Amino acid sequence: MSTTATRLAGLVMWRGAQRRGRQRATSSPHVSSAGLNWLRAGVLGANDGIVSVAATVVGVAGAAAPTKTIALAGGAALVAGALSMASGEYVSVSSQRDAERVAASAGRPIGEPDDFTNPWHAALASLVAFTVGGLVPLLVVLAPWSVAARVPVTFGSVVVALVLTGWASSRFTGASRTRSILRNVLGGSLAMAVTYGVGAVVGVRL
């Protein structure tokens, strides 16, 4: 889920939010590129953390793996995903900042003059948000549930978390709240269903 294409699409989406935010400056006087940069990276990072770690632990649980194996797989996915998101955000936002500087030097500034996006801010926000988001399914799946309840409870907690990140995304971008929430929930549910199915098939064959 944490692909460069996703991050670049997020950048485009948040640039539109920046423009809308400036148009609403009378009601939101403190909107800035830096603030929206943090929010964009944070929402995307949390959503990716929830989905990718949930898909991993549910897939491993589908293979009827012991709790120790699920914890190892989930922990590895959490660390690797957080570092991947942070480095990816740094690279993509650095490219955006370079474009902003070139445009500004040519007299065609993108957004406010000298108000460039900060790749370090985006990387840190993404790292923290991915970690927090990924801890939700990891901690839930490792709680002392029965084997039969472990996957359904994890699935339910992830759906709730995705509803919250979808709502947050719509709030900061101005997009349809219903569409943002449905997109998050359907995408995350599909990812978990597919990985659970793969895990179940692999578990039976092993």
Short mmCIF file of N, CA and C in Angstrom, two decimals, residues 39-203:
data_model
loop_
_atom_site.label_atom_id
_atom_site.label_comp_id
_atom_site.label_asym_id
_atom_site.label_seq_id
_atom_site.Cartn_x
_atom_site.Cartn_y
_atom_site.Cartn_z
N LEU A 39 -0.18 17.31 7.90
CA LEU A 39 -1.46 16.61 7.92
C LEU A 39 -1.54 15.55 6.83
N ARG A 40 -1.11 15.90 5.62
CA ARG A 40 -1.15 14.95 4.51
C ARG A 40 -0.32 13.72 4.83
N ALA A 41 0.92 13.93 5.25
CA ALA A 41 1.79 12.80 5.56
C ALA A 41 1.25 12.00 6.73
N GLY A 42 0.66 12.68 7.70
CA GLY A 42 0.14 11.99 8.87
C GLY A 42 -1.05 11.10 8.54
N VAL A 43 -2.00 11.63 7.77
CA VAL A 43 -3.19 10.85 7.44
C VAL A 43 -2.82 9.67 6.54
N LEU A 44 -2.00 9.91 5.52
CA LEU A 44 -1.58 8.83 4.63
C LEU A 44 -0.77 7.78 5.39
N GLY A 45 0.12 8.23 6.28
CA GLY A 45 0.94 7.30 7.03
C GLY A 45 0.10 6.43 7.96
N ALA A 46 -0.86 7.04 8.65
CA ALA A 46 -1.72 6.27 9.55
C ALA A 46 -2.54 5.25 8.79
N ASN A 47 -3.09 5.67 7.66
CA ASN A 47 -3.90 4.75 6.87
C ASN A 47 -3.07 3.58 6.35
N ASP A 48 -1.88 3.87 5.85
CA ASP A 48 -1.00 2.80 5.35
C ASP A 48 -0.58 1.86 6.48
N GLY A 49 -0.30 2.43 7.65
CA GLY A 49 0.09 1.60 8.78
C GLY A 49 -1.01 0.65 9.20
N ILE A 50 -2.24 1.17 9.26
CA ILE A 50 -3.37 0.33 9.64
C ILE A 50 -3.55 -0.82 8.66
N VAL A 51 -3.59 -0.48 7.36
CA VAL A 51 -3.91 -1.49 6.34
C VAL A 51 -2.79 -2.50 6.16
N SER A 52 -1.56 -2.03 6.03
CA SER A 52 -0.47 -2.96 5.73
C SER A 52 -0.18 -3.91 6.89
N VAL A 53 -0.16 -3.39 8.11
CA VAL A 53 0.09 -4.26 9.26
C VAL A 53 -1.09 -5.19 9.50
N ALA A 54 -2.31 -4.67 9.34
CA ALA A 54 -3.49 -5.52 9.50
C ALA A 54 -3.50 -6.65 8.49
N ALA A 55 -3.19 -6.33 7.23
CA ALA A 55 -3.15 -7.37 6.19
C ALA A 55 -2.10 -8.42 6.52
N THR A 56 -0.97 -7.99 7.05
CA THR A 56 0.09 -8.94 7.39
C THR A 56 -0.33 -9.88 8.51
N VAL A 57 -0.82 -9.31 9.61
CA VAL A 57 -1.14 -10.17 10.76
C VAL A 57 -2.35 -11.05 10.48
N VAL A 58 -3.33 -10.54 9.72
CA VAL A 58 -4.49 -11.35 9.39
C VAL A 58 -4.10 -12.49 8.44
N GLY A 59 -3.21 -12.18 7.51
CA GLY A 59 -2.73 -13.22 6.60
C GLY A 59 -1.99 -14.32 7.33
N VAL A 60 -1.13 -13.94 8.26
CA VAL A 60 -0.39 -14.94 9.03
C VAL A 60 -1.33 -15.71 9.95
N ALA A 61 -2.31 -15.01 10.54
CA ALA A 61 -3.29 -15.69 11.39
C ALA A 61 -4.12 -16.67 10.57
N GLY A 62 -4.38 -16.32 9.31
CA GLY A 62 -5.14 -17.21 8.45
C GLY A 62 -4.44 -18.54 8.21
N ALA A 63 -3.14 -18.54 8.33
CA ALA A 63 -2.37 -19.77 8.17
C ALA A 63 -2.31 -20.58 9.47
N ALA A 64 -3.12 -20.17 10.46
CA ALA A 64 -3.17 -20.86 11.76
C ALA A 64 -1.81 -20.85 12.45
N ALA A 65 -1.10 -19.74 12.30
CA ALA A 65 0.21 -19.62 12.93
C ALA A 65 0.07 -19.32 14.41
N PRO A 66 1.06 -19.70 15.22
CA PRO A 66 1.01 -19.39 16.66
C PRO A 66 1.18 -17.89 16.90
N THR A 67 0.80 -17.47 18.09
CA THR A 67 0.86 -16.04 18.43
C THR A 67 2.25 -15.47 18.27
N LYS A 68 3.27 -16.22 18.62
CA LYS A 68 4.65 -15.74 18.50
C LYS A 68 4.99 -15.42 17.05
N THR A 69 4.56 -16.24 16.13
CA THR A 69 4.83 -15.99 14.71
C THR A 69 4.08 -14.76 14.22
N ILE A 70 2.84 -14.61 14.66
CA ILE A 70 2.06 -13.43 14.28
C ILE A 70 2.72 -12.16 14.80
N ALA A 71 3.21 -12.21 16.04
CA ALA A 71 3.88 -11.05 16.63
C ALA A 71 5.14 -10.70 15.86
N LEU A 72 5.92 -11.71 15.47
CA LEU A 72 7.15 -11.47 14.73
C LEU A 72 6.86 -10.85 13.37
N ALA A 73 5.87 -11.43 12.66
CA ALA A 73 5.52 -10.92 11.34
C ALA A 73 4.96 -9.50 11.43
N GLY A 74 4.08 -9.26 12.40
CA GLY A 74 3.50 -7.93 12.56
C GLY A 74 4.52 -6.90 12.96
N GLY A 75 5.42 -7.27 13.86
CA GLY A 75 6.47 -6.33 14.27
C GLY A 75 7.40 -5.98 13.12
N ALA A 76 7.75 -6.97 12.32
CA ALA A 76 8.61 -6.71 11.16
C ALA A 76 7.91 -5.80 10.16
N ALA A 77 6.62 -6.05 9.92
CA ALA A 77 5.86 -5.21 9.00
C ALA A 77 5.75 -3.78 9.51
N LEU A 78 5.61 -3.63 10.82
CA LEU A 78 5.49 -2.30 11.42
C LEU A 78 6.79 -1.50 11.25
N VAL A 79 7.91 -2.11 11.59
CA VAL A 79 9.20 -1.41 11.49
C VAL A 79 9.55 -1.12 10.04
N ALA A 80 9.45 -2.15 9.19
CA ALA A 80 9.82 -1.97 7.79
C ALA A 80 8.91 -0.95 7.10
N GLY A 81 7.62 -1.03 7.39
CA GLY A 81 6.68 -0.11 6.76
C GLY A 81 6.90 1.33 7.20
N ALA A 82 7.15 1.54 8.49
CA ALA A 82 7.36 2.90 8.99
C ALA A 82 8.60 3.53 8.36
N LEU A 83 9.68 2.75 8.27
CA LEU A 83 10.90 3.28 7.67
C LEU A 83 10.73 3.52 6.18
N SER A 84 9.99 2.61 5.52
CA SER A 84 9.75 2.78 4.09
C SER A 84 8.91 4.03 3.81
N MET A 85 7.88 4.24 4.61
CA MET A 85 7.04 5.41 4.43
C MET A 85 7.82 6.70 4.68
N ALA A 86 8.64 6.70 5.72
CA ALA A 86 9.41 7.89 6.03
C ALA A 86 10.39 8.23 4.92
N SER A 87 11.12 7.22 4.44
CA SER A 87 12.09 7.48 3.37
C SER A 87 11.38 7.87 2.07
N GLY A 88 10.25 7.21 1.79
CA GLY A 88 9.50 7.55 0.58
C GLY A 88 8.95 8.96 0.63
N GLU A 89 8.43 9.37 1.79
CA GLU A 89 7.93 10.73 1.94
C GLU A 89 9.06 11.75 1.77
N TYR A 90 10.22 11.44 2.33
CA TYR A 90 11.34 12.37 2.22
C TYR A 90 11.73 12.58 0.76
N VAL A 91 11.80 11.49 0.02
CA VAL A 91 12.21 11.58 -1.40
C VAL A 91 11.15 12.33 -2.21
N SER A 92 9.88 11.94 -2.07
CA SER A 92 8.84 12.56 -2.89
C SER A 92 8.62 14.03 -2.54
N VAL A 93 8.66 14.38 -1.25
CA VAL A 93 8.47 15.77 -0.87
C VAL A 93 9.70 16.61 -1.22
N SER A 94 10.89 16.00 -1.19
CA SER A 94 12.09 16.72 -1.64
C SER A 94 11.96 17.09 -3.12
N SER A 95 11.42 16.18 -3.91
CA SER A 95 11.20 16.46 -5.33
C SER A 95 10.19 17.59 -5.50
N GLN A 96 9.14 17.57 -4.67
CA GLN A 96 8.15 18.63 -4.74
C GLN A 96 8.78 19.97 -4.35
N ARG A 97 9.60 19.97 -3.31
CA ARG A 97 10.23 21.22 -2.88
C ARG A 97 11.17 21.76 -3.96
N ASP A 98 11.90 20.86 -4.64
CA ASP A 98 12.76 21.30 -5.74
C ASP A 98 11.94 21.98 -6.83
N ALA A 99 10.78 21.39 -7.15
CA ALA A 99 9.91 21.98 -8.17
C ALA A 99 9.40 23.35 -7.73
N GLU A 100 9.07 23.46 -6.44
CA GLU A 100 8.58 24.75 -5.92
C GLU A 100 9.67 25.81 -6.00
N ARG A 101 10.90 25.44 -5.70
CA ARG A 101 12.00 26.41 -5.75
C ARG A 101 12.28 26.85 -7.18
N VAL A 102 12.25 25.89 -8.12
CA VAL A 102 12.47 26.24 -9.52
C VAL A 102 11.38 27.18 -10.01
N ALA A 103 10.12 26.85 -9.66
CA ALA A 103 9.00 27.69 -10.08
C ALA A 103 9.11 29.09 -9.48
N ALA A 104 9.52 29.16 -8.19
CA ALA A 104 9.65 30.46 -7.54
C ALA A 104 10.74 31.30 -8.18
N SER A 105 11.88 30.66 -8.50
CA SER A 105 12.99 31.40 -9.12
C SER A 105 12.63 31.88 -10.52
N ALA A 106 11.67 31.20 -11.17
CA ALA A 106 11.23 31.59 -12.50
C ALA A 106 10.08 32.59 -12.45
N GLY A 107 9.70 32.99 -11.24
CA GLY A 107 8.64 33.97 -11.10
C GLY A 107 7.25 33.37 -11.17
N ARG A 108 7.15 32.04 -11.06
CA ARG A 108 5.84 31.38 -11.09
C ARG A 108 5.68 30.52 -9.84
N PRO A 109 5.62 31.14 -8.67
CA PRO A 109 5.59 30.38 -7.41
C PRO A 109 4.37 29.48 -7.31
N ILE A 110 4.57 28.31 -6.72
CA ILE A 110 3.49 27.38 -6.44
C ILE A 110 3.08 27.62 -4.99
N GLY A 111 1.92 28.22 -4.79
CA GLY A 111 1.52 28.54 -3.44
C GLY A 111 2.14 29.85 -2.99
N GLU A 112 2.37 29.98 -1.69
CA GLU A 112 2.93 31.21 -1.14
C GLU A 112 4.43 31.27 -1.42
N PRO A 113 4.94 32.43 -1.79
CA PRO A 113 6.39 32.57 -2.03
C PRO A 113 7.20 32.17 -0.80
N ASP A 114 8.23 31.38 -1.02
CA ASP A 114 9.17 30.94 0.02
C ASP A 114 8.53 30.02 1.06
N ASP A 115 7.27 29.65 0.87
CA ASP A 115 6.61 28.73 1.81
C ASP A 115 6.70 27.32 1.25
N PHE A 116 7.93 26.79 1.23
CA PHE A 116 8.17 25.49 0.61
C PHE A 116 7.82 24.35 1.56
N THR A 117 7.41 23.23 0.97
CA THR A 117 7.16 22.04 1.78
C THR A 117 8.47 21.54 2.36
N ASN A 118 8.39 20.88 3.51
CA ASN A 118 9.58 20.41 4.21
C ASN A 118 9.62 18.89 4.21
N PRO A 119 10.60 18.27 3.54
CA PRO A 119 10.64 16.80 3.48
C PRO A 119 10.88 16.14 4.84
N TRP A 120 11.60 16.82 5.73
CA TRP A 120 11.85 16.24 7.06
C TRP A 120 10.56 16.20 7.87
N HIS A 121 9.75 17.23 7.75
CA HIS A 121 8.47 17.24 8.44
C HIS A 121 7.59 16.10 7.94
N ALA A 122 7.55 15.93 6.62
CA ALA A 122 6.72 14.87 6.03
C ALA A 122 7.22 13.50 6.46
N ALA A 123 8.54 13.31 6.46
CA ALA A 123 9.11 12.01 6.84
C ALA A 123 8.79 11.68 8.29
N LEU A 124 8.95 12.66 9.18
CA LEU A 124 8.68 12.43 10.60
C LEU A 124 7.21 12.16 10.84
N ALA A 125 6.33 12.96 10.23
CA ALA A 125 4.90 12.77 10.40
C ALA A 125 4.47 11.39 9.90
N SER A 126 5.02 10.99 8.77
CA SER A 126 4.68 9.69 8.20
C SER A 126 5.17 8.55 9.08
N LEU A 127 6.40 8.68 9.59
CA LEU A 127 6.99 7.65 10.46
C LEU A 127 6.13 7.45 11.72
N VAL A 128 5.80 8.55 12.38
CA VAL A 128 5.02 8.47 13.62
C VAL A 128 3.61 7.96 13.34
N ALA A 129 2.97 8.51 12.30
CA ALA A 129 1.60 8.12 12.00
C ALA A 129 1.50 6.66 11.59
N PHE A 130 2.45 6.18 10.78
CA PHE A 130 2.44 4.78 10.37
C PHE A 130 2.58 3.88 11.60
N THR A 131 3.48 4.26 12.50
CA THR A 131 3.71 3.45 13.70
C THR A 131 2.45 3.40 14.56
N VAL A 132 1.83 4.54 14.79
CA VAL A 132 0.62 4.58 15.61
C VAL A 132 -0.50 3.79 14.94
N GLY A 133 -0.68 4.02 13.63
CA GLY A 133 -1.73 3.29 12.92
C GLY A 133 -1.48 1.79 12.91
N GLY A 134 -0.24 1.38 12.69
CA GLY A 134 0.08 -0.04 12.63
C GLY A 134 -0.03 -0.74 13.97
N LEU A 135 0.12 0.01 15.06
CA LEU A 135 -0.01 -0.60 16.39
C LEU A 135 -1.44 -1.05 16.68
N VAL A 136 -2.42 -0.43 16.02
CA VAL A 136 -3.82 -0.78 16.29
C VAL A 136 -4.09 -2.26 15.97
N PRO A 137 -3.88 -2.71 14.73
CA PRO A 137 -4.13 -4.12 14.46
C PRO A 137 -3.16 -5.06 15.16
N LEU A 138 -1.92 -4.62 15.36
CA LEU A 138 -0.93 -5.49 15.99
C LEU A 138 -1.29 -5.78 17.44
N LEU A 139 -1.65 -4.73 18.18
CA LEU A 139 -2.00 -4.93 19.59
C LEU A 139 -3.31 -5.69 19.74
N VAL A 140 -4.25 -5.43 18.84
CA VAL A 140 -5.54 -6.13 18.92
C VAL A 140 -5.38 -7.62 18.64
N VAL A 141 -4.62 -7.96 17.59
CA VAL A 141 -4.49 -9.37 17.23
C VAL A 141 -3.70 -10.15 18.28
N LEU A 142 -2.84 -9.46 19.03
CA LEU A 142 -2.04 -10.13 20.06
C LEU A 142 -2.72 -10.18 21.43
N ALA A 143 -3.89 -9.54 21.54
CA ALA A 143 -4.63 -9.61 22.80
C ALA A 143 -5.10 -11.06 23.02
N PRO A 144 -5.40 -11.40 24.28
CA PRO A 144 -5.74 -12.80 24.59
C PRO A 144 -7.14 -13.21 24.15
N TRP A 145 -7.40 -13.13 22.82
CA TRP A 145 -8.66 -13.61 22.29
C TRP A 145 -8.57 -15.12 22.06
N SER A 146 -9.72 -15.73 21.86
CA SER A 146 -9.72 -17.12 21.42
C SER A 146 -9.26 -17.16 19.96
N VAL A 147 -8.81 -18.30 19.51
CA VAL A 147 -8.34 -18.42 18.14
C VAL A 147 -9.44 -18.06 17.15
N ALA A 148 -10.66 -18.45 17.43
CA ALA A 148 -11.78 -18.19 16.53
C ALA A 148 -12.13 -16.70 16.47
N ALA A 149 -11.92 -15.97 17.59
CA ALA A 149 -12.32 -14.56 17.65
C ALA A 149 -11.22 -13.62 17.18
N ARG A 150 -9.98 -14.10 17.10
CA ARG A 150 -8.84 -13.22 16.85
C ARG A 150 -8.97 -12.43 15.54
N VAL A 151 -9.26 -13.10 14.45
CA VAL A 151 -9.36 -12.42 13.16
C VAL A 151 -10.59 -11.52 13.08
N PRO A 152 -11.80 -11.96 13.46
CA PRO A 152 -12.96 -11.07 13.38
C PRO A 152 -12.81 -9.80 14.23
N VAL A 153 -12.24 -9.93 15.42
CA VAL A 153 -12.07 -8.75 16.28
C VAL A 153 -11.05 -7.79 15.66
N THR A 154 -9.98 -8.34 15.12
CA THR A 154 -8.97 -7.50 14.46
C THR A 154 -9.58 -6.79 13.26
N PHE A 155 -10.36 -7.52 12.47
CA PHE A 155 -11.01 -6.94 11.30
C PHE A 155 -11.91 -5.78 11.72
N GLY A 156 -12.71 -5.99 12.77
CA GLY A 156 -13.62 -4.95 13.23
C GLY A 156 -12.89 -3.71 13.72
N SER A 157 -11.80 -3.89 14.46
CA SER A 157 -11.05 -2.74 14.97
C SER A 157 -10.41 -1.96 13.84
N VAL A 158 -9.96 -2.67 12.82
CA VAL A 158 -9.35 -2.01 11.67
C VAL A 158 -10.39 -1.20 10.90
N VAL A 159 -11.59 -1.73 10.75
CA VAL A 159 -12.65 -1.00 10.06
C VAL A 159 -12.95 0.31 10.79
N VAL A 160 -13.02 0.26 12.12
CA VAL A 160 -13.26 1.47 12.91
C VAL A 160 -12.12 2.47 12.69
N ALA A 161 -10.88 1.99 12.72
CA ALA A 161 -9.74 2.87 12.52
C ALA A 161 -9.75 3.50 11.13
N LEU A 162 -10.16 2.73 10.13
CA LEU A 162 -10.21 3.24 8.76
C LEU A 162 -11.32 4.28 8.59
N VAL A 163 -12.41 4.09 9.31
CA VAL A 163 -13.47 5.10 9.29
C VAL A 163 -12.93 6.43 9.83
N LEU A 164 -12.16 6.36 10.90
CA LEU A 164 -11.60 7.58 11.50
C LEU A 164 -10.61 8.28 10.57
N THR A 165 -9.72 7.51 9.93
CA THR A 165 -8.76 8.13 9.02
C THR A 165 -9.45 8.66 7.77
N GLY A 166 -10.50 7.97 7.31
CA GLY A 166 -11.26 8.49 6.16
C GLY A 166 -11.95 9.79 6.50
N TRP A 167 -12.51 9.85 7.70
CA TRP A 167 -13.15 11.09 8.15
C TRP A 167 -12.13 12.23 8.26
N ALA A 168 -10.96 11.92 8.82
CA ALA A 168 -9.92 12.95 8.95
C ALA A 168 -9.47 13.44 7.58
N SER A 169 -9.31 12.51 6.64
CA SER A 169 -8.89 12.89 5.30
C SER A 169 -9.90 13.83 4.66
N SER A 170 -11.18 13.52 4.78
CA SER A 170 -12.21 14.37 4.17
C SER A 170 -12.26 15.74 4.84
N ARG A 171 -12.00 15.76 6.12
CA ARG A 171 -12.04 17.04 6.86
C ARG A 171 -10.95 17.99 6.38
N PHE A 172 -9.77 17.46 6.09
CA PHE A 172 -8.65 18.32 5.72
C PHE A 172 -8.57 18.60 4.22
N THR A 173 -9.23 17.77 3.41
CA THR A 173 -9.17 17.98 1.96
C THR A 173 -10.43 18.62 1.41
N GLY A 174 -11.52 18.57 2.17
CA GLY A 174 -12.76 19.12 1.68
C GLY A 174 -13.52 18.16 0.79
N ALA A 175 -13.04 16.92 0.64
CA ALA A 175 -13.71 15.93 -0.20
C ALA A 175 -14.94 15.37 0.51
N SER A 176 -15.74 14.61 -0.23
CA SER A 176 -16.94 14.00 0.35
C SER A 176 -16.56 13.07 1.50
N ARG A 177 -17.19 13.27 2.64
CA ARG A 177 -16.88 12.44 3.81
C ARG A 177 -17.26 10.99 3.56
N THR A 178 -18.44 10.78 2.98
CA THR A 178 -18.89 9.40 2.73
C THR A 178 -17.96 8.69 1.77
N ARG A 179 -17.56 9.37 0.70
CA ARG A 179 -16.68 8.74 -0.29
C ARG A 179 -15.32 8.41 0.31
N SER A 180 -14.78 9.31 1.10
CA SER A 180 -13.47 9.07 1.71
C SER A 180 -13.51 7.88 2.66
N ILE A 181 -14.57 7.81 3.46
CA ILE A 181 -14.69 6.71 4.42
C ILE A 181 -14.89 5.38 3.70
N LEU A 182 -15.79 5.36 2.72
CA LEU A 182 -16.04 4.11 1.99
C LEU A 182 -14.79 3.63 1.26
N ARG A 183 -14.05 4.56 0.68
CA ARG A 183 -12.81 4.20 -0.04
C ARG A 183 -11.83 3.56 0.92
N ASN A 184 -11.68 4.13 2.09
CA ASN A 184 -10.76 3.57 3.08
C ASN A 184 -11.21 2.19 3.55
N VAL A 185 -12.48 2.08 3.91
CA VAL A 185 -12.98 0.83 4.47
C VAL A 185 -12.97 -0.29 3.43
N LEU A 186 -13.42 0.00 2.22
CA LEU A 186 -13.45 -1.03 1.17
C LEU A 186 -12.05 -1.49 0.78
N GLY A 187 -11.14 -0.52 0.63
CA GLY A 187 -9.76 -0.88 0.27
C GLY A 187 -9.08 -1.70 1.34
N GLY A 188 -9.20 -1.28 2.59
CA GLY A 188 -8.59 -2.02 3.69
C GLY A 188 -9.22 -3.39 3.89
N SER A 189 -10.55 -3.47 3.75
CA SER A 189 -11.23 -4.75 3.91
C SER A 189 -10.81 -5.73 2.83
N LEU A 190 -10.69 -5.24 1.60
CA LEU A 190 -10.26 -6.11 0.50
C LEU A 190 -8.85 -6.64 0.74
N ALA A 191 -7.96 -5.75 1.20
CA ALA A 191 -6.58 -6.18 1.47
C ALA A 191 -6.55 -7.27 2.53
N MET A 192 -7.31 -7.09 3.61
CA MET A 192 -7.32 -8.10 4.67
C MET A 192 -7.95 -9.41 4.19
N ALA A 193 -9.03 -9.31 3.41
CA ALA A 193 -9.70 -10.52 2.93
C ALA A 193 -8.78 -11.33 2.02
N VAL A 194 -8.07 -10.63 1.13
CA VAL A 194 -7.18 -11.34 0.20
C VAL A 194 -6.03 -12.01 0.95
N THR A 195 -5.38 -11.27 1.85
CA THR A 195 -4.24 -11.86 2.56
C THR A 195 -4.68 -12.98 3.51
N TYR A 196 -5.87 -12.84 4.09
CA TYR A 196 -6.37 -13.92 4.94
C TYR A 196 -6.61 -15.17 4.09
N GLY A 197 -7.19 -14.99 2.93
CA GLY A 197 -7.41 -16.12 2.04
C GLY A 197 -6.12 -16.79 1.62
N VAL A 198 -5.12 -15.99 1.26
CA VAL A 198 -3.83 -16.54 0.89
C VAL A 198 -3.22 -17.30 2.06
N GLY A 199 -3.29 -16.71 3.26
CA GLY A 199 -2.75 -17.37 4.44
C GLY A 199 -3.44 -18.67 4.75
N ALA A 200 -4.77 -18.69 4.59
CA ALA A 200 -5.53 -19.91 4.86
C ALA A 200 -5.15 -21.02 3.89
N VAL A 201 -4.99 -20.67 2.61
CA VAL A 201 -4.64 -21.68 1.59
C VAL A 201 -3.23 -22.22 1.86
N VAL A 202 -2.31 -21.30 2.15
CA VAL A 202 -0.93 -21.71 2.43
C VAL A 202 -0.88 -22.56 3.69
N GLY A 203 -1.66 -22.17 4.71
CA GLY A 203 -1.66 -22.91 5.96
C GLY A 203 -2.15 -24.33 5.79
#
